[in-house]
Coordinates of N, CA, C and O and ligand atoms in Angstrom, one line a residue:
M27 N 4.2 11.1 -11.0 CA 5.5 10.6 -11.5 C 5.5 9.1 -11.8 O 5.0 8.3 -10.9
N28 N 6.0 8.7 -12.9 CA 6.0 7.2 -13.2 C 7.3 6.7 -12.5 O 8.4 7.1 -12.7
R29 N 7.0 5.7 -11.6 CA 8.2 5.1 -10.9 C 8.9 4.1 -11.6 O 10.0 3.7 -11.2
L30 N 8.4 3.7 -12.8 CA 9.2 2.9 -13.7 C 9.5 3.6 -15.0 O 8.6 4.1 -15.7
Q31 N 10.8 3.8 -15.2 CA 11.3 4.5 -16.3 C 12.1 3.6 -17.3 O 12.8 2.7 -16.8
I32 N 11.8 3.8 -18.6 CA 12.6 3.0 -19.5 C 13.5 3.9 -20.3 O 13.1 4.9 -20.8
T33 N 14.8 3.6 -20.3 CA 15.8 4.4 -20.9 C 16.8 3.6 -21.8 O 16.8 2.4 -21.6
Q34 N 17.5 4.2 -22.7 CA 18.5 3.6 -23.4 C 19.9 4.1 -22.9 O 20.1 5.2 -22.7
G35 N 20.8 3.2 -22.7 CA 22.1 3.6 -22.2 C 23.0 2.5 -21.8 O 22.7 1.3 -21.9
D36 N 24.0 2.9 -21.0 CA 25.0 1.9 -20.5 C 24.8 2.0 -19.0 O 25.0 3.0 -18.3
I37 N 24.5 0.8 -18.4 CA 24.1 0.7 -17.0 C 25.3 1.0 -16.1 O 25.1 1.5 -14.9
T38 N 26.5 0.9 -16.6 CA 27.7 1.2 -15.8 C 27.9 2.7 -15.4 O 28.6 3.1 -14.6
H39 N 27.1 3.5 -16.2 CA 27.1 5.0 -15.9 C 26.0 5.4 -14.9 O 25.9 6.6 -14.6
C40 N 25.2 4.5 -14.5 CA 24.0 4.9 -13.7 C 24.4 5.3 -12.3 O 25.2 4.6 -11.6
T41 N 23.8 6.4 -11.8 CA 24.1 6.9 -10.5 C 23.0 6.6 -9.5 O 22.9 7.2 -8.4
T42 N 22.3 5.5 -9.8 CA 21.3 5.0 -8.9 C 21.9 4.4 -7.6 O 23.1 4.1 -7.7
D43 N 21.2 4.2 -6.6 CA 21.7 3.6 -5.4 C 22.3 2.2 -5.7 O 23.4 1.8 -5.2
A44 N 21.6 1.4 -6.6 CA 22.1 0.1 -6.9 C 21.8 -0.1 -8.4 O 20.9 0.4 -9.0
I45 N 22.7 -0.9 -9.1 CA 22.5 -1.4 -10.3 C 22.4 -3.0 -10.2 O 23.1 -3.6 -9.3
V46 N 21.7 -3.5 -11.2 CA 21.5 -5.0 -11.2 C 22.4 -5.6 -12.2 O 22.6 -5.0 -13.3
N47 N 23.1 -6.7 -11.9 CA 24.0 -7.4 -12.9 C 23.3 -8.6 -13.4 O 22.9 -9.5 -12.5
A48 N 23.1 -8.8 -14.6 CA 22.7 -10.1 -15.3 C 23.9 -11.0 -15.2 O 24.6 -11.1 -16.2
A49 N 24.1 -11.6 -14.1 CA 25.3 -12.4 -13.8 C 25.1 -13.9 -14.3 O 24.0 -14.3 -14.9
N50 N 26.1 -14.7 -14.1 CA 25.9 -16.2 -14.2 C 26.0 -16.8 -12.8 O 26.4 -16.1 -11.9
T51 N 25.8 -18.1 -12.7 CA 25.6 -18.6 -11.3 C 27.0 -18.7 -10.6 O 27.0 -18.8 -9.4
T52 N 28.1 -18.6 -11.3 CA 29.3 -18.6 -10.6 C 29.6 -17.2 -9.9 O 30.4 -17.2 -9.0
L53 N 29.0 -16.2 -10.4 CA 29.3 -14.8 -10.0 C 30.7 -14.4 -10.2 O 31.2 -13.4 -9.7
L54 N 31.4 -15.1 -11.1 CA 32.8 -14.8 -11.3 C 33.0 -14.0 -12.6 O 34.2 -14.0 -13.1
G55 N 32.0 -13.4 -13.1 CA 32.2 -12.6 -14.3 C 31.9 -13.3 -15.6 O 32.0 -14.6 -15.6
G56 N 31.6 -12.6 -16.6 CA 31.3 -13.2 -17.9 C 31.3 -12.1 -19.0 O 32.0 -11.1 -18.8
G57 N 30.6 -12.3 -20.1 CA 30.5 -11.3 -21.1 C 29.4 -10.4 -20.9 O 28.8 -10.3 -19.8
G58 N 29.0 -9.7 -22.0 CA 27.9 -8.8 -22.0 C 27.9 -7.8 -20.8 O 29.0 -7.2 -20.5
V59 N 26.8 -7.6 -20.2 CA 26.7 -6.5 -19.2 C 27.5 -6.9 -18.0 O 28.1 -6.0 -17.3
D60 N 27.6 -8.1 -17.6 CA 28.4 -8.7 -16.6 C 29.9 -8.2 -16.8 O 30.5 -7.7 -15.8
G61 N 30.4 -8.4 -18.0 CA 31.8 -8.0 -18.3 C 31.9 -6.6 -18.2 O 33.0 -6.1 -17.6
A62 N 31.0 -5.8 -18.6 CA 31.1 -4.3 -18.6 C 31.1 -3.8 -17.2 O 31.8 -2.9 -16.8
I63 N 30.2 -4.4 -16.3 CA 30.1 -4.1 -14.9 C 31.5 -4.3 -14.2 O 32.0 -3.5 -13.5
H64 N 32.1 -5.5 -14.4 CA 33.3 -5.9 -13.7 C 34.5 -5.0 -14.2 O 35.3 -4.6 -13.4
R65 N 34.5 -4.7 -15.5 CA 35.5 -3.8 -16.1 C 35.4 -2.4 -15.4 O 36.5 -1.8 -15.0
A66 N 34.2 -1.9 -15.3 CA 34.1 -0.6 -14.8 C 34.2 -0.5 -13.3 O 34.7 0.5 -12.7
A67 N 33.9 -1.6 -12.5 CA 34.0 -1.6 -11.1 C 35.4 -1.8 -10.6 O 35.8 -1.4 -9.5
G68 N 36.2 -2.5 -11.4 CA 37.6 -2.8 -11.0 C 37.7 -4.2 -10.3 O 36.7 -4.8 -10.0
P69 N 38.9 -4.6 -10.1 CA 39.1 -6.0 -9.6 C 38.6 -6.3 -8.2 O 38.4 -7.4 -7.8
E70 N 38.3 -5.2 -7.4 CA 37.7 -5.4 -6.0 C 36.4 -6.1 -6.1 O 36.0 -6.8 -5.2
L71 N 35.7 -5.9 -7.2 CA 34.3 -6.4 -7.4 C 34.5 -7.9 -7.5 O 33.8 -8.7 -6.8
L72 N 35.4 -8.4 -8.3 CA 35.6 -9.9 -8.5 C 36.0 -10.5 -7.1 O 35.6 -11.6 -6.7
A73 N 36.8 -9.8 -6.4 CA 37.4 -10.3 -5.1 C 36.2 -10.5 -4.2 O 36.1 -11.5 -3.5
E74 N 35.2 -9.6 -4.1 CA 34.1 -9.7 -3.2 C 33.2 -10.8 -3.7 O 32.7 -11.6 -2.9
C75 N 33.0 -10.9 -5.0 CA 32.1 -11.9 -5.7 C 32.7 -13.3 -5.3 O 31.9 -14.2 -5.0
R76 N 34.0 -13.5 -5.2 CA 34.5 -14.8 -4.9 C 34.1 -15.3 -3.5 O 34.1 -16.5 -3.2
T77 N 33.8 -14.3 -2.6 CA 33.5 -14.7 -1.3 C 32.0 -15.1 -1.1 O 31.5 -15.6 -0.1
L78 N 31.2 -15.0 -2.2 CA 29.8 -15.2 -2.2 C 29.4 -16.7 -2.5 O 28.2 -17.0 -2.4
N79 N 30.3 -17.4 -3.0 CA 30.1 -18.9 -3.4 C 28.9 -19.0 -4.4 O 28.1 -19.9 -4.2
G80 N 28.9 -18.2 -5.4 CA 27.9 -18.3 -6.4 C 26.5 -17.9 -6.0 O 26.3 -17.5 -4.9
C81 N 25.6 -18.1 -6.9 CA 24.2 -17.7 -6.7 C 23.3 -18.5 -7.6 O 23.6 -18.7 -8.8
N82 N 22.2 -19.0 -7.1 CA 21.3 -19.8 -7.9 C 20.5 -18.9 -8.9 O 20.2 -17.8 -8.6
T83 N 20.1 -19.5 -10.0 CA 19.2 -18.8 -11.0 C 18.0 -18.2 -10.3 O 17.3 -18.9 -9.5
G84 N 17.7 -17.0 -10.5 CA 16.5 -16.3 -9.9 C 16.7 -15.7 -8.6 O 15.9 -14.9 -8.1
E85 N 17.9 -16.1 -7.9 CA 18.2 -15.4 -6.6 C 19.1 -14.2 -6.8 O 19.5 -14.0 -8.0
A86 N 19.3 -13.5 -5.8 CA 20.1 -12.3 -5.9 C 21.0 -12.0 -4.7 O 20.6 -12.3 -3.6
K87 N 22.2 -11.6 -5.0 CA 23.2 -11.3 -3.9 C 23.9 -9.9 -4.2 O 24.2 -9.6 -5.4
A88 N 24.1 -9.1 -3.2 CA 24.6 -7.8 -3.3 C 26.1 -7.7 -3.0 O 26.6 -8.4 -2.1
T89 N 26.8 -6.8 -3.7 CA 28.2 -6.4 -3.4 C 28.2 -4.9 -3.3 O 27.2 -4.2 -3.8
K90 N 29.3 -4.3 -3.0 CA 29.6 -2.9 -3.1 C 29.8 -2.6 -4.6 O 30.0 -3.5 -5.4
G91 N 29.7 -1.3 -4.9 CA 29.9 -0.9 -6.3 C 31.3 -0.5 -6.7 O 31.6 -0.3 -7.9
Y92 N 32.2 -0.4 -5.7 CA 33.6 0.0 -6.0 C 33.8 1.2 -6.9 O 33.2 2.2 -6.5
R93 N 34.4 1.0 -8.1 CA 34.7 2.3 -8.9 C 33.4 2.7 -9.7 O 33.5 3.6 -10.4
L94 N 32.4 2.0 -9.5 CA 31.1 2.4 -10.2 C 30.5 3.6 -9.5 O 30.7 3.7 -8.3
P95 N 29.7 4.4 -10.1 CA 29.0 5.5 -9.4 C 27.9 5.0 -8.5 O 27.4 5.9 -7.7
C96 N 27.4 3.8 -8.6 CA 26.4 3.3 -7.8 C 27.0 2.8 -6.5 O 28.1 2.5 -6.4
R97 N 26.1 2.7 -5.4 CA 26.6 2.2 -4.1 C 26.7 0.7 -4.1 O 27.7 0.1 -3.6
Y98 N 25.8 0.0 -4.7 CA 25.7 -1.5 -4.7 C 25.5 -2.0 -6.1 O 24.9 -1.4 -6.9
V99 N 26.0 -3.3 -6.2 CA 25.7 -4.1 -7.4 C 24.9 -5.3 -6.9 O 25.4 -5.9 -6.0
I100 N 23.7 -5.5 -7.4 CA 23.0 -6.7 -7.1 C 23.0 -7.7 -8.2 O 22.7 -7.4 -9.3
H101 N 23.6 -8.8 -7.9 CA 23.9 -9.8 -8.9 C 22.8 -10.9 -9.0 O 22.5 -11.5 -7.9
T102 N 22.2 -11.1 -10.1 CA 21.2 -12.1 -10.3 C 21.4 -12.9 -11.5 O 21.4 -12.3 -12.6
P103 N 21.6 -14.2 -11.5 CA 21.7 -15.0 -12.7 C 20.3 -15.3 -13.3 O 19.4 -15.8 -12.6
G104 N 20.1 -14.8 -14.5 CA 18.9 -15.0 -15.2 C 18.8 -16.5 -15.8 O 19.8 -17.2 -15.8
P105 N 17.6 -16.9 -16.1 CA 17.5 -18.2 -16.7 C 18.0 -18.3 -18.2 O 17.8 -17.3 -18.9
I106 N 18.6 -19.4 -18.5 CA 19.0 -19.7 -19.9 C 17.8 -20.2 -20.6 O 17.1 -21.1 -20.1
W107 N 17.4 -19.6 -21.7 CA 16.2 -20.0 -22.4 C 16.4 -21.4 -23.0 O 17.4 -21.7 -23.8
R108 N 15.5 -22.4 -22.6 CA 15.6 -23.8 -23.1 C 14.3 -24.2 -23.7 O 13.8 -25.3 -23.5
G109 N 13.6 -23.2 -24.4 CA 12.4 -23.5 -25.1 C 11.1 -23.0 -24.4 O 10.0 -23.0 -25.0
G110 N 11.2 -22.7 -23.1 CA 10.1 -22.1 -22.4 C 9.4 -23.0 -21.5 O 8.5 -22.5 -20.6
D111 N 9.6 -24.3 -21.5 CA 8.9 -25.2 -20.6 C 9.8 -25.7 -19.5 O 9.5 -26.8 -19.0
H112 N 10.8 -24.9 -19.2 CA 11.7 -25.3 -18.0 C 11.6 -24.3 -16.9 O 12.6 -24.0 -16.2
G113 N 10.5 -23.6 -16.8 CA 10.3 -22.7 -15.7 C 11.0 -21.3 -16.0 O 11.2 -20.5 -15.0
E114 N 11.4 -21.1 -17.2 CA 12.1 -19.8 -17.5 C 11.4 -18.5 -17.1 O 12.0 -17.6 -16.6
A115 N 10.1 -18.5 -17.4 CA 9.3 -17.3 -17.1 C 9.3 -17.0 -15.6 O 9.5 -15.9 -15.2
D116 N 9.0 -18.0 -14.8 CA 9.0 -17.8 -13.3 C 10.4 -17.4 -12.8 O 10.4 -16.6 -11.9
K117 N 11.4 -18.0 -13.3 CA 12.7 -17.7 -12.9 C 13.1 -16.3 -13.2 O 13.7 -15.6 -12.4
L118 N 12.7 -15.8 -14.4 CA 12.9 -14.4 -14.8 C 12.2 -13.5 -13.8 O 12.8 -12.5 -13.4
A119 N 10.9 -13.8 -13.5 CA 10.2 -12.9 -12.6 C 10.9 -13.0 -11.2 O 11.1 -11.9 -10.5
D120 N 11.4 -14.1 -10.8 CA 12.1 -14.2 -9.6 C 13.4 -13.3 -9.5 O 13.6 -12.6 -8.5
C121 N 14.1 -13.2 -10.6 CA 15.2 -12.3 -10.7 C 14.9 -10.9 -10.3 O 15.6 -10.2 -9.6
Y122 N 13.8 -10.4 -11.0 CA 13.4 -9.0 -10.7 C 12.9 -8.8 -9.3 O 13.3 -7.9 -8.6
R123 N 12.0 -9.7 -8.8 CA 11.5 -9.6 -7.5 C 12.5 -9.7 -6.4 O 12.6 -8.9 -5.5
N124 N 13.4 -10.7 -6.5 CA 14.5 -10.9 -5.5 C 15.5 -9.8 -5.5 O 16.0 -9.4 -4.5
S125 N 15.8 -9.2 -6.7 CA 16.7 -8.1 -6.7 C 16.1 -6.9 -6.0 O 16.8 -6.1 -5.3
L126 N 14.8 -6.6 -6.3 CA 14.1 -5.5 -5.6 C 14.1 -5.7 -4.1 O 14.3 -4.7 -3.3
T127 N 13.8 -6.9 -3.7 CA 13.8 -7.2 -2.3 C 15.1 -7.0 -1.6 O 15.3 -6.4 -0.5
V128 N 16.2 -7.4 -2.3 CA 17.6 -7.1 -1.8 C 17.8 -5.6 -1.7 O 18.4 -5.0 -0.7
A129 N 17.4 -4.9 -2.8 CA 17.5 -3.4 -2.8 C 16.8 -2.7 -1.6 O 17.3 -1.9 -1.0
S130 N 15.6 -3.2 -1.3 CA 14.8 -2.7 -0.2 C 15.6 -3.0 1.1 O 15.7 -2.1 1.9
T131 N 16.1 -4.1 1.2 CA 16.8 -4.5 2.5 C 18.0 -3.6 2.7 O 18.3 -3.2 3.9
L132 N 18.6 -3.2 1.6 CA 19.8 -2.3 1.7 C 19.4 -0.9 1.9 O 20.3 0.0 2.0
G133 N 18.2 -0.6 1.8 CA 17.7 0.8 1.9 C 17.8 1.6 0.7 O 17.9 2.9 0.7
C134 N 18.0 0.9 -0.4 CA 18.1 1.7 -1.8 C 16.7 2.3 -2.1 O 15.7 1.7 -1.9
K135 N 16.8 3.5 -2.7 CA 15.6 4.2 -3.2 C 15.5 4.2 -4.7 O 14.4 4.3 -5.3
T136 N 16.7 4.1 -5.3 CA 16.7 4.0 -6.8 C 17.5 2.9 -7.3 O 18.6 2.5 -6.7
I137 N 17.0 2.2 -8.3 CA 17.7 1.0 -8.8 C 17.5 0.8 -10.3 O 16.5 1.2 -10.9
A138 N 18.6 0.4 -11.0 CA 18.6 0.3 -12.4 C 18.8 -1.2 -12.8 O 19.6 -1.9 -12.2
F139 N 18.0 -1.6 -13.8 CA 18.1 -3.0 -14.3 C 18.6 -3.0 -15.7 O 18.1 -2.2 -16.5
P140 N 19.3 -4.0 -16.1 CA 19.5 -4.3 -17.6 C 18.4 -5.3 -18.0 O 17.7 -5.8 -17.1
S141 N 18.3 -5.6 -19.2 CA 17.4 -6.5 -19.8 C 18.0 -8.0 -19.5 O 18.7 -8.5 -20.3
I142 N 17.6 -8.6 -18.4 CA 18.1 -9.8 -17.9 C 17.7 -10.9 -18.9 O 16.5 -11.0 -19.3
S143 N 18.7 -11.8 -19.2 CA 18.5 -13.0 -20.0 C 18.3 -12.8 -21.5 O 18.2 -13.8 -22.2
T144 N 18.1 -11.6 -22.0 CA 17.8 -11.5 -23.4 C 19.0 -11.3 -24.3 O 19.0 -11.1 -25.5
G145 N 20.2 -11.4 -23.7 CA 21.5 -11.4 -24.5 C 21.9 -12.9 -24.8 O 21.1 -13.5 -25.5
V146 N 23.0 -13.3 -24.3 CA 23.5 -14.6 -24.7 C 22.6 -15.7 -24.0 O 22.7 -16.9 -24.5
Y147 N 21.7 -15.4 -23.1 CA 20.8 -16.4 -22.6 C 19.5 -16.6 -23.4 O 18.7 -17.5 -23.2
H148 N 19.4 -15.7 -24.5 CA 18.4 -15.9 -25.5 C 16.9 -16.0 -25.1 O 16.1 -16.7 -25.8
F149 N 16.5 -15.4 -24.0 CA 15.1 -15.3 -23.6 C 14.4 -14.4 -24.6 O 14.9 -13.4 -24.9
P150 N 13.3 -14.9 -25.2 CA 12.6 -14.0 -26.2 C 12.3 -12.6 -25.6 O 11.7 -12.5 -24.5
L151 N 12.7 -11.6 -26.4 CA 12.7 -10.2 -25.9 C 11.3 -9.7 -25.5 O 11.1 -9.1 -24.4
T152 N 10.3 -10.0 -26.3 CA 9.0 -9.4 -26.1 C 8.4 -10.0 -24.7 O 7.9 -9.3 -23.9
Q153 N 8.6 -11.3 -24.6 CA 8.1 -12.0 -23.4 C 8.9 -11.5 -22.1 O 8.3 -11.3 -21.1
A154 N 10.2 -11.4 -22.3 CA 11.0 -11.0 -21.2 C 10.6 -9.6 -20.7 O 10.5 -9.3 -19.5
A155 N 10.3 -8.7 -21.7 CA 10.0 -7.3 -21.3 C 8.7 -7.3 -20.6 O 8.5 -6.5 -19.6
R156 N 7.7 -8.1 -21.0 CA 6.4 -8.1 -20.3 C 6.6 -8.6 -18.9 O 6.0 -8.1 -18.0
I157 N 7.4 -9.7 -18.7 CA 7.6 -10.2 -17.4 C 8.3 -9.2 -16.5 O 7.9 -9.0 -15.3
A158 N 9.3 -8.5 -17.0 CA 10.0 -7.5 -16.3 C 9.1 -6.4 -15.8 O 9.1 -6.1 -14.6
V159 N 8.4 -5.8 -16.7 CA 7.5 -4.6 -16.4 C 6.4 -5.0 -15.4 O 6.2 -4.4 -14.4
K160 N 5.8 -6.2 -15.6 CA 4.8 -6.6 -14.7 C 5.3 -6.9 -13.3 O 4.7 -6.4 -12.3
T161 N 6.4 -7.6 -13.2 CA 7.0 -7.9 -11.9 C 7.4 -6.6 -11.2 O 7.2 -6.5 -10.0
I162 N 8.0 -5.7 -11.9 CA 8.5 -4.4 -11.2 C 7.3 -3.7 -10.7 O 7.3 -3.2 -9.6
L163 N 6.3 -3.5 -11.6 CA 5.1 -2.7 -11.2 C 4.3 -3.3 -10.1 O 3.9 -2.6 -9.2
T164 N 4.3 -4.6 -10.0 CA 3.6 -5.3 -8.9 C 4.4 -5.1 -7.6 O 3.8 -4.8 -6.6
Y165 N 5.7 -5.2 -7.7 CA 6.5 -4.9 -6.5 C 6.4 -3.4 -6.0 O 6.1 -3.2 -4.8
L166 N 6.4 -2.5 -6.9 CA 6.3 -1.1 -6.6 C 5.0 -0.7 -5.9 O 4.9 0.1 -5.0
R167 N 3.9 -1.4 -6.3 CA 2.6 -1.2 -5.8 C 2.5 -1.5 -4.3 O 1.8 -0.8 -3.6
T168 N 3.3 -2.4 -3.8 CA 3.3 -2.8 -2.4 C 4.5 -2.3 -1.6 O 4.7 -2.7 -0.5
H169 N 5.5 -1.7 -2.3 CA 6.7 -1.2 -1.6 C 7.0 0.2 -1.9 O 7.5 0.6 -3.0
N170 N 6.6 1.1 -1.0 CA 6.8 2.6 -1.2 C 8.3 3.0 -1.0 O 8.6 4.1 -1.3
D171 N 9.1 2.1 -0.4 CA 10.5 2.5 -0.1 C 11.3 2.8 -1.4 O 12.1 3.6 -1.4
I172 N 11.0 2.0 -2.5 CA 11.7 2.2 -3.7 C 11.0 3.3 -4.5 O 9.8 3.2 -4.9
E173 N 11.8 4.4 -4.7 CA 11.2 5.6 -5.4 C 11.2 5.5 -6.9 O 10.3 6.0 -7.6
Q174 N 12.3 4.9 -7.5 CA 12.4 4.9 -8.9 C 13.1 3.7 -9.4 O 14.2 3.3 -8.8
V175 N 12.6 3.0 -10.4 CA 13.2 1.8 -11.0 C 13.5 2.3 -12.5 O 12.6 2.8 -13.1
T176 N 14.7 2.1 -13.0 CA 15.0 2.4 -14.4 C 15.4 1.1 -15.1 O 16.3 0.4 -14.6
M177 N 14.8 0.9 -16.2 CA 15.2 -0.2 -17.1 C 16.2 0.4 -18.1 O 15.8 1.4 -18.8
V178 N 17.4 0.0 -18.0 CA 18.4 0.5 -18.9 C 18.7 -0.4 -20.1 O 19.2 -1.5 -19.9
C179 N 18.1 0.0 -21.3 CA 18.2 -0.8 -22.4 C 19.4 -0.4 -23.3 O 19.7 0.8 -23.5
F180 N 20.2 -1.4 -23.7 CA 21.4 -1.1 -24.3 C 21.3 -0.7 -25.8 O 22.1 0.0 -26.3
D181 N 20.3 -1.2 -26.5 CA 20.1 -0.9 -27.9 C 18.6 -0.6 -28.2 O 17.8 -0.8 -27.3
K182 N 18.4 -0.1 -29.4 CA 17.1 0.5 -29.8 C 16.0 -0.6 -29.7 O 14.8 -0.3 -29.3
G183 N 16.3 -1.8 -30.2 CA 15.3 -2.9 -30.2 C 14.8 -3.2 -28.8 O 13.6 -3.5 -28.6
T184 N 15.8 -3.3 -27.9 CA 15.4 -3.6 -26.5 C 14.6 -2.5 -25.9 O 13.6 -2.7 -25.3
L185 N 15.0 -1.2 -26.2 CA 14.3 -0.1 -25.7 C 12.8 -0.2 -26.2 O 11.8 0.0 -25.4
A186 N 12.6 -0.4 -27.5 CA 11.3 -0.5 -28.1 C 10.4 -1.6 -27.4 O 9.2 -1.4 -27.1
A187 N 11.0 -2.7 -27.1 CA 10.3 -3.8 -26.5 C 9.8 -3.5 -25.1 O 8.7 -3.7 -24.7
Y188 N 10.6 -2.8 -24.3 CA 10.2 -2.4 -22.9 C 9.2 -1.2 -23.0 O 8.3 -1.2 -22.1
E189 N 9.4 -0.3 -23.9 CA 8.4 0.8 -24.0 C 7.0 0.2 -24.4 O 6.0 0.6 -23.8
Q190 N 7.0 -0.7 -25.3 CA 5.8 -1.4 -25.7 C 5.2 -2.1 -24.5 O 4.0 -2.1 -24.3
A191 N 6.0 -2.9 -23.8 CA 5.5 -3.7 -22.7 C 4.9 -2.8 -21.6 O 3.8 -3.1 -21.1
L192 N 5.5 -1.6 -21.4 CA 4.9 -0.7 -20.4 C 3.7 -0.1 -20.9 O 2.7 0.1 -20.1
A193 N 3.6 0.3 -22.2 CA 2.4 0.9 -22.8 C 1.2 -0.1 -22.7 O 0.1 0.3 -22.3
E194 N 1.5 -1.3 -23.0 CA 0.5 -2.4 -22.9 C -0.1 -2.5 -21.5 O -1.3 -2.6 -21.2
T195 N 0.8 -2.5 -20.5 CA 0.4 -2.7 -19.1 C -0.4 -1.5 -18.7 O -1.4 -1.6 -17.9
E196 N 0.0 -0.2 -19.1 CA -0.8 1.0 -18.7 C -2.2 0.9 -19.3 O -3.1 1.3 -18.6
Q197 N -2.3 0.4 -20.5 CA -3.6 0.2 -21.2 C -4.5 -0.8 -20.4 O -5.7 -0.5 -20.1
T198 N -3.9 -1.9 -20.0 CA -4.6 -2.9 -19.3 C -5.1 -2.4 -17.9 O -6.1 -2.7 -17.5
D199 N -4.3 -1.6 -17.3 CA -4.5 -1.1 -15.9 C -5.6 0.1 -15.9 O -6.2 0.4 -14.9
A200 N -5.7 0.7 -17.1 CA -6.5 1.9 -17.1 C -8.0 1.6 -17.0 O -8.4 0.5 -17.2
Ligands
LIG24 P1 22.3 -12.6 -20.2 O1 23.3 -13.6 -20.1 O2 21.4 -12.5 -19.0 O3 21.4 -12.8 -21.5 P2 23.8 -10.4 -21.5 O4 24.7 -9.5 -20.8 O5 24.2 -11.3 -22.6 O6 23.0 -11.2 -20.3 O7 22.6 -9.4 -22.1 C1 21.6 -8.8 -21.3 C2 21.3 -7.5 -21.9 O8 22.2 -6.5 -21.4 C3 21.3 -7.4 -23.4 O9 20.3 -6.6 -23.9 C4 22.7 -6.7 -23.7 O10 22.6 -6.0 -24.9 C5 22.7 -5.7 -22.5 N1 23.9 -5.0 -22.2 C6 25.2 -5.3 -22.5 N2 26.0 -4.4 -22.0 C7 25.3 -3.5 -21.3 C8 25.6 -2.3 -20.6 N3 26.8 -1.9 -20.4 N4 24.5 -1.6 -20.1 C9 23.2 -2.1 -20.2 N5 22.9 -3.2 -20.8 C10 23.9 -3.9 -21.4

């Protein structure tokens, strides 16, 4: 079984143990997937987020899922693309690695990610997909506690980029 799955859909419908939120550093909600998660979770999510005092780019903090079907939401602010020479790639890898570490600590076995930073933060999609796939697969190789990671792509273009990144990685590893 492939422990990394790429799908198209709405992450707020995921019944995984945890979903990841592409948040901003205030953790007080925003647009895109962040707005969708807060709308679906209800106001209790924002109330818990207020107690967390924000989160640095690349780090991750968990809350409960409230009205969402998942148990936890793991909030991670992705890097804003500023041309590529401001550590954006490393920070994006940190988002995936640190979110998975938090999921492991909480005892999660299944976790769903959105495409972090490729919306309003404008991280180039092809590069972001390669970083995400590589970082997730590296983590899974050394952590058997996580059974399944799902990349939940909102649109067809995003889905194609992550499928391509996974196919490339499988070829390289073969
Ligand atoms: P960022 O600020 O990290 O760029 P965005 O929310 O703007 O975050 O976009 C990240 C990705 O999440 C984009 O591909 C966007 O289309 C996608 N997205 C938006 N809403 C949802 C949703 N409900 N489920 C999954 N992905 C979503």
